[in-house]
Amino acid sequence: MYARRKTINADVSITGIGLHSGIYTRVELHPAGPGSGITFVRADLNGLRIPALQASTTALDYATTVGKDDVSVGTVEHLLSSLMACGITDVDILIDGPEVPIVDGSALPFLHLIDAAGERDLGVDVPVLRVTSPIEIVEGDKSIRIAPANRLILKYKIDFDHPAIGRETFQFDFEHDSFLRKIAPARTFGFMRDVEKMRAAGLARGGSVENCIVLDDKGVVNGALRFRDEFVRHKILDLLGDLALIGRPIVGEITANRAGHAMHSRFVAKILESEGRQEQRESAPMRRPLESFA
Ligand SMILES: [Zn+2]
């Protein structure tokens, strides 16, 4: 099973504050050649290149970070989710600081950016990762699993002991549903009771009512939700961004139950591990039967 390698058609840029660092950065997307993949380029550090791959992940608390040689780029998941949803396989992401802007907390600004750049078919195929048997991680009451399928379907279930969230489930079918309408607008969310602890740990420094759904113990403090079940939709957005770190398109039916970035990442690692074994088996040289030596 193959898809086409795609890049963008023109340079585009966006600026904004980082959710965790509180640092303003400028992000430029540039077209890239077939096979170069999705790469973060630290424009402020001699163009150090960090491939957007599972092997580059360095931190997974509250957001996904990729890095190399003590240099990192944080909160990559909403931008990667948008690129994955558009089927972009090759692009250079120049950034002049340590964290991708959170913008409005959703993937919409990035989708609009890719739309403004336009897409270009690179005329080369990319093999799609298709699992041949189920792969699963279970940790207590949390789990995530992929079963073979010929298209990508994401199912997510969350259960927060909070009056504004509670139990939510959502299913998204990439062939038949609209990412732009159903998933991209869903914003990230945070709890006021965690903010002090997070700030003390160097997190959430750029978080505000402008860029995430803020919850106190009773409900949402900053206005109306974009969807009644915006929280679970955002989890699907995050999961897709973490799946982008596989480095090529994937198909299968993925069911996640109360997972998060760290668990998504262990899941991606397990898929890549099992895929590696599969490829080794397929490329193993044919052994001559023992009878030949009799
Ligand atoms: Zn998110």
Coordinates of C-alpha atoms and ligand atoms in Angstrom, one line a residue:
M1 CA 0.0 0.0 0.0
Y2 CA 1.4 3.4 -1.0
A3 CA 0.6 7.1 -0.8
R4 CA 2.3 10.0 -2.6
R5 CA 5.0 12.0 -1.0
K6 CA 3.9 15.6 -0.7
T7 CA 5.4 19.0 0.3
I8 CA 4.1 22.5 0.4
N9 CA 4.2 24.9 -2.6
A10 CA 5.5 28.1 -1.0
D11 CA 7.2 29.5 2.1
V12 CA 4.7 30.5 4.8
S13 CA 5.2 31.7 8.4
I14 CA 3.4 32.2 11.7
T15 CA 4.5 33.7 15.1
G16 CA 3.3 33.3 18.6
I17 CA 4.0 32.4 22.2
G18 CA 5.0 29.0 23.4
L19 CA 2.4 27.4 25.8
H20 CA 5.1 26.1 28.2
S21 CA 8.2 28.3 27.7
G22 CA 6.3 31.6 27.3
I23 CA 8.8 32.4 24.6
Y24 CA 7.7 34.0 21.3
T25 CA 9.0 32.2 18.2
R26 CA 8.6 32.5 14.4
V27 CA 7.9 29.3 12.5
E28 CA 8.5 29.2 8.7
L29 CA 7.4 26.2 6.6
H30 CA 9.6 25.6 3.5
P31 CA 9.1 23.1 0.7
A32 CA 11.5 20.1 1.0
G33 CA 12.6 17.4 -1.5
P34 CA 11.2 13.8 -1.6
G35 CA 12.5 11.6 1.2
S36 CA 13.8 14.4 3.4
G37 CA 10.8 14.0 5.8
I38 CA 9.4 16.5 8.2
T39 CA 12.4 18.3 9.9
F40 CA 12.6 21.0 12.5
V41 CA 15.5 23.4 11.8
R42 CA 16.7 25.7 14.6
A43 CA 17.2 28.9 12.6
D44 CA 18.7 30.5 15.7
L45 CA 21.3 27.7 16.2
N46 CA 23.2 27.4 12.9
G47 CA 20.3 25.5 11.3
L48 CA 20.6 22.4 13.5
R49 CA 18.3 19.8 12.0
I50 CA 16.0 17.7 14.2
P51 CA 13.9 15.1 12.3
A52 CA 10.3 14.8 13.4
L53 CA 10.7 11.1 14.3
Q54 CA 10.0 8.9 17.3
A55 CA 13.8 8.4 17.8
S56 CA 14.1 12.2 18.4
T57 CA 11.5 12.5 21.2
T58 CA 13.0 13.7 24.4
A59 CA 10.2 14.8 26.7
L60 CA 6.5 13.9 26.9
D61 CA 5.1 15.7 30.0
Y62 CA 2.0 17.6 28.9
A63 CA 3.4 18.0 25.3
T64 CA 5.6 16.3 22.8
T65 CA 9.2 17.5 22.4
V66 CA 11.8 16.4 19.9
G67 CA 15.5 17.2 20.3
K68 CA 19.1 16.5 19.4
D69 CA 22.4 17.3 21.2
D70 CA 20.7 19.2 24.1
V71 CA 18.7 21.3 21.6
S72 CA 15.0 20.8 21.4
V73 CA 11.7 22.0 19.9
G74 CA 8.7 21.6 22.2
T75 CA 4.9 21.3 21.7
V76 CA 5.2 19.9 18.2
E77 CA 2.0 17.9 18.2
H78 CA -0.6 20.4 16.9
L79 CA 1.6 21.4 13.9
L80 CA 2.5 17.8 13.1
S81 CA -1.1 16.8 13.4
S82 CA -2.0 19.3 10.8
L83 CA 0.8 18.2 8.4
M84 CA -0.3 14.5 8.9
A85 CA -4.0 15.4 8.2
C86 CA -2.9 17.1 5.0
G87 CA -0.7 14.2 4.0
I88 CA 2.5 16.4 3.9
T89 CA 5.5 14.0 4.1
D90 CA 8.4 16.4 3.4
V91 CA 8.8 19.9 4.8
D92 CA 11.4 22.0 6.6
I93 CA 10.1 23.7 9.7
L94 CA 12.4 26.6 10.5
I95 CA 12.0 27.9 14.1
D96 CA 14.0 30.6 16.0
G97 CA 13.4 29.3 19.5
P98 CA 12.6 26.3 21.7
E99 CA 8.8 25.9 21.2
V100 CA 6.2 25.9 18.5
P101 CA 3.6 28.7 19.1
I102 CA 0.4 27.5 20.7
V103 CA -1.6 30.2 18.8
D104 CA -5.2 29.6 19.7
G105 CA -4.6 26.1 21.2
S106 CA -6.0 24.2 18.2
A107 CA -4.7 23.0 14.8
L108 CA -6.8 25.5 12.8
P109 CA -4.1 28.2 12.4
F110 CA -1.6 25.5 11.1
L111 CA -4.2 24.1 8.7
H112 CA -4.8 27.6 7.3
L113 CA -1.1 28.1 7.0
I114 CA -0.7 24.9 5.0
D115 CA -3.7 25.8 2.9
A116 CA -2.1 29.3 2.1
A117 CA 1.1 27.6 1.1
G118 CA -0.6 25.1 -1.2
E119 CA 0.4 21.4 -1.6
R120 CA 2.7 19.9 -4.2
D121 CA 2.9 16.2 -5.3
L122 CA 6.6 15.2 -5.3
G123 CA 6.0 12.4 -7.9
V124 CA 7.3 9.7 -5.6
D125 CA 5.5 7.0 -3.6
V126 CA 5.8 6.4 0.2
P127 CA 5.0 3.0 1.6
V128 CA 2.1 3.2 4.1
L129 CA 2.6 1.4 7.4
R130 CA -0.2 -1.2 7.7
V131 CA 0.0 -3.5 10.7
T132 CA -0.7 -7.2 10.1
S133 CA -1.9 -8.1 13.6
P134 CA -3.1 -6.1 16.6
I135 CA -0.6 -4.2 18.8
E136 CA -1.6 -3.1 22.2
I137 CA -0.4 -1.4 25.4
V138 CA -2.4 -1.7 28.6
E139 CA -1.4 0.2 31.8
G140 CA -4.0 -0.2 34.6
D141 CA -7.2 1.4 33.3
K142 CA -5.5 3.1 30.3
S143 CA -5.0 1.4 27.0
I144 CA -4.2 2.0 23.3
R145 CA -4.5 -0.5 20.5
I146 CA -4.2 -0.8 16.7
A147 CA -6.0 -3.4 14.7
P148 CA -5.4 -4.0 10.9
A149 CA -7.6 -1.9 8.6
N150 CA -7.2 -0.4 5.1
R151 CA -7.7 3.2 6.3
L152 CA -7.0 5.2 9.4
I153 CA -9.7 5.4 12.0
L154 CA -9.1 6.9 15.5
K155 CA -11.4 6.2 18.4
Y156 CA -10.8 7.9 21.7
K157 CA -12.4 7.6 25.2
I158 CA -11.7 9.9 28.1
D159 CA -13.0 9.9 31.7
F160 CA -12.2 13.0 33.8
D161 CA -13.6 13.3 37.2
H162 CA -14.7 16.9 36.4
P163 CA -18.2 18.4 36.0
A164 CA -17.4 20.0 32.6
I165 CA -15.8 16.8 31.1
G166 CA -16.7 13.4 32.6
R167 CA -16.9 10.7 30.0
E168 CA -16.5 11.5 26.3
T169 CA -16.0 9.3 23.3
F170 CA -15.3 10.2 19.7
Q171 CA -14.6 8.3 16.5
F172 CA -12.8 9.9 13.5
D173 CA -12.5 8.2 10.1
F174 CA -9.8 9.9 7.9
E175 CA -11.4 8.7 4.7
H176 CA -14.9 9.9 5.4
D177 CA -14.8 12.7 8.0
S178 CA -13.5 16.3 7.8
F179 CA -10.5 17.0 9.9
L180 CA -10.9 20.7 9.3
R181 CA -14.5 20.7 10.6
K182 CA -14.5 18.0 13.3
I183 CA -11.0 17.9 14.9
A184 CA -8.8 20.9 13.9
P185 CA -10.8 23.5 15.9
A186 CA -10.6 21.5 19.2
R187 CA -8.4 23.4 21.7
T188 CA -6.0 22.2 24.3
F189 CA -7.2 22.4 27.9
G190 CA -5.7 22.9 31.4
F191 CA -6.8 22.9 35.0
M192 CA -6.3 26.0 37.2
R193 CA -5.5 23.7 40.1
D194 CA -2.4 22.4 38.2
V195 CA -1.1 25.8 37.0
E196 CA 1.0 26.7 40.1
K197 CA 2.6 23.3 40.1
M198 CA 3.2 23.4 36.4
R199 CA 4.7 26.9 36.4
A200 CA 7.1 25.8 39.2
A201 CA 8.2 23.0 36.9
G202 CA 8.8 25.5 34.1
L203 CA 5.6 24.6 32.3
A204 CA 2.4 26.5 31.2
R205 CA 4.3 29.9 31.3
G206 CA 2.7 31.0 28.1
G207 CA -0.7 29.5 28.9
S208 CA -3.7 32.0 29.1
V209 CA -7.4 32.2 28.5
E210 CA -6.5 33.2 24.9
N211 CA -4.9 29.9 24.0
C212 CA -6.4 27.1 26.0
I213 CA -9.7 26.0 27.6
V214 CA -9.2 26.9 31.3
L215 CA -11.1 24.9 33.9
D216 CA -11.6 25.6 37.6
D217 CA -13.2 23.0 39.9
K218 CA -16.7 23.9 38.7
G219 CA -16.4 24.4 34.9
V220 CA -14.9 26.3 32.0
V221 CA -13.8 29.8 33.0
N222 CA -13.2 31.3 29.5
G223 CA -16.4 31.2 27.5
A224 CA -18.2 28.7 25.3
L225 CA -16.7 25.5 24.1
R226 CA -16.4 25.0 20.3
F227 CA -17.9 21.5 20.6
R228 CA -19.8 20.0 23.5
D229 CA -17.1 17.2 23.4
E230 CA -14.2 19.5 22.5
F231 CA -11.9 17.7 25.1
V232 CA -12.0 14.2 23.5
R233 CA -11.7 15.7 20.0
H234 CA -8.5 17.5 21.1
K235 CA -7.1 14.1 22.3
I236 CA -7.6 12.8 18.7
L237 CA -5.8 15.9 17.4
D238 CA -2.9 15.1 19.8
L239 CA -2.8 11.4 18.9
L240 CA -2.5 12.1 15.2
G241 CA 0.4 14.5 15.9
D242 CA 2.2 11.8 17.9
L243 CA 1.5 9.3 15.1
A244 CA 3.3 11.7 12.7
L245 CA 6.5 10.7 14.5
I246 CA 6.3 7.3 12.7
G247 CA 7.7 9.2 9.7
R248 CA 5.2 7.8 7.1
P249 CA 1.5 7.4 6.7
I250 CA -0.2 4.7 8.8
V251 CA -3.5 2.9 8.4
G252 CA -5.4 0.8 11.0
E253 CA -8.1 1.2 13.6
I254 CA -6.7 2.8 16.7
T255 CA -8.7 2.7 20.0
A256 CA -7.3 4.8 22.8
N257 CA -8.7 4.8 26.3
R258 CA -7.6 7.6 28.7
A259 CA -4.1 7.7 27.1
G260 CA -1.8 10.8 26.7
H261 CA 1.4 11.9 25.0
A262 CA 3.7 9.5 27.0
M263 CA 1.5 6.5 26.2
H264 CA 1.0 7.6 22.6
S265 CA 4.8 7.6 22.3
R266 CA 5.4 4.2 23.9
F267 CA 2.7 2.9 21.5
V268 CA 4.4 4.4 18.4
A269 CA 7.7 2.9 19.6
K270 CA 6.0 -0.6 19.9
I271 CA 4.5 -0.3 16.4
L272 CA 7.9 0.6 14.9
E273 CA 9.6 -2.2 16.8
S274 CA 7.1 -4.8 15.5
E275 CA 7.2 -3.3 12.0
G276 CA 11.0 -3.6 12.1
R277 CA 10.7 -7.3 13.0
Q278 CA 8.2 -7.8 10.2
E279 CA 10.5 -6.2 7.6
Q280 CA 13.4 -8.3 8.8
R281 CA 11.4 -11.4 8.3
E282 CA 10.3 -10.3 4.8
S283 CA 13.8 -9.5 3.8
A284 CA 15.5 -12.5 5.4
P285 CA 17.4 -14.6 2.7
M286 CA 15.7 -17.9 1.8
R287 CA 17.5 -20.7 3.7
R288 CA 18.2 -23.9 1.8
P289 CA 16.4 -26.8 3.4
L290 CA 18.6 -29.0 5.5
E291 CA 17.8 -31.9 3.2
S292 CA 20.0 -30.2 0.6
F293 CA 23.0 -31.1 2.7
A294 CA 22.0 -34.7 3.4
Ligands
ZN1 ZN -2.7 19.2 22.4

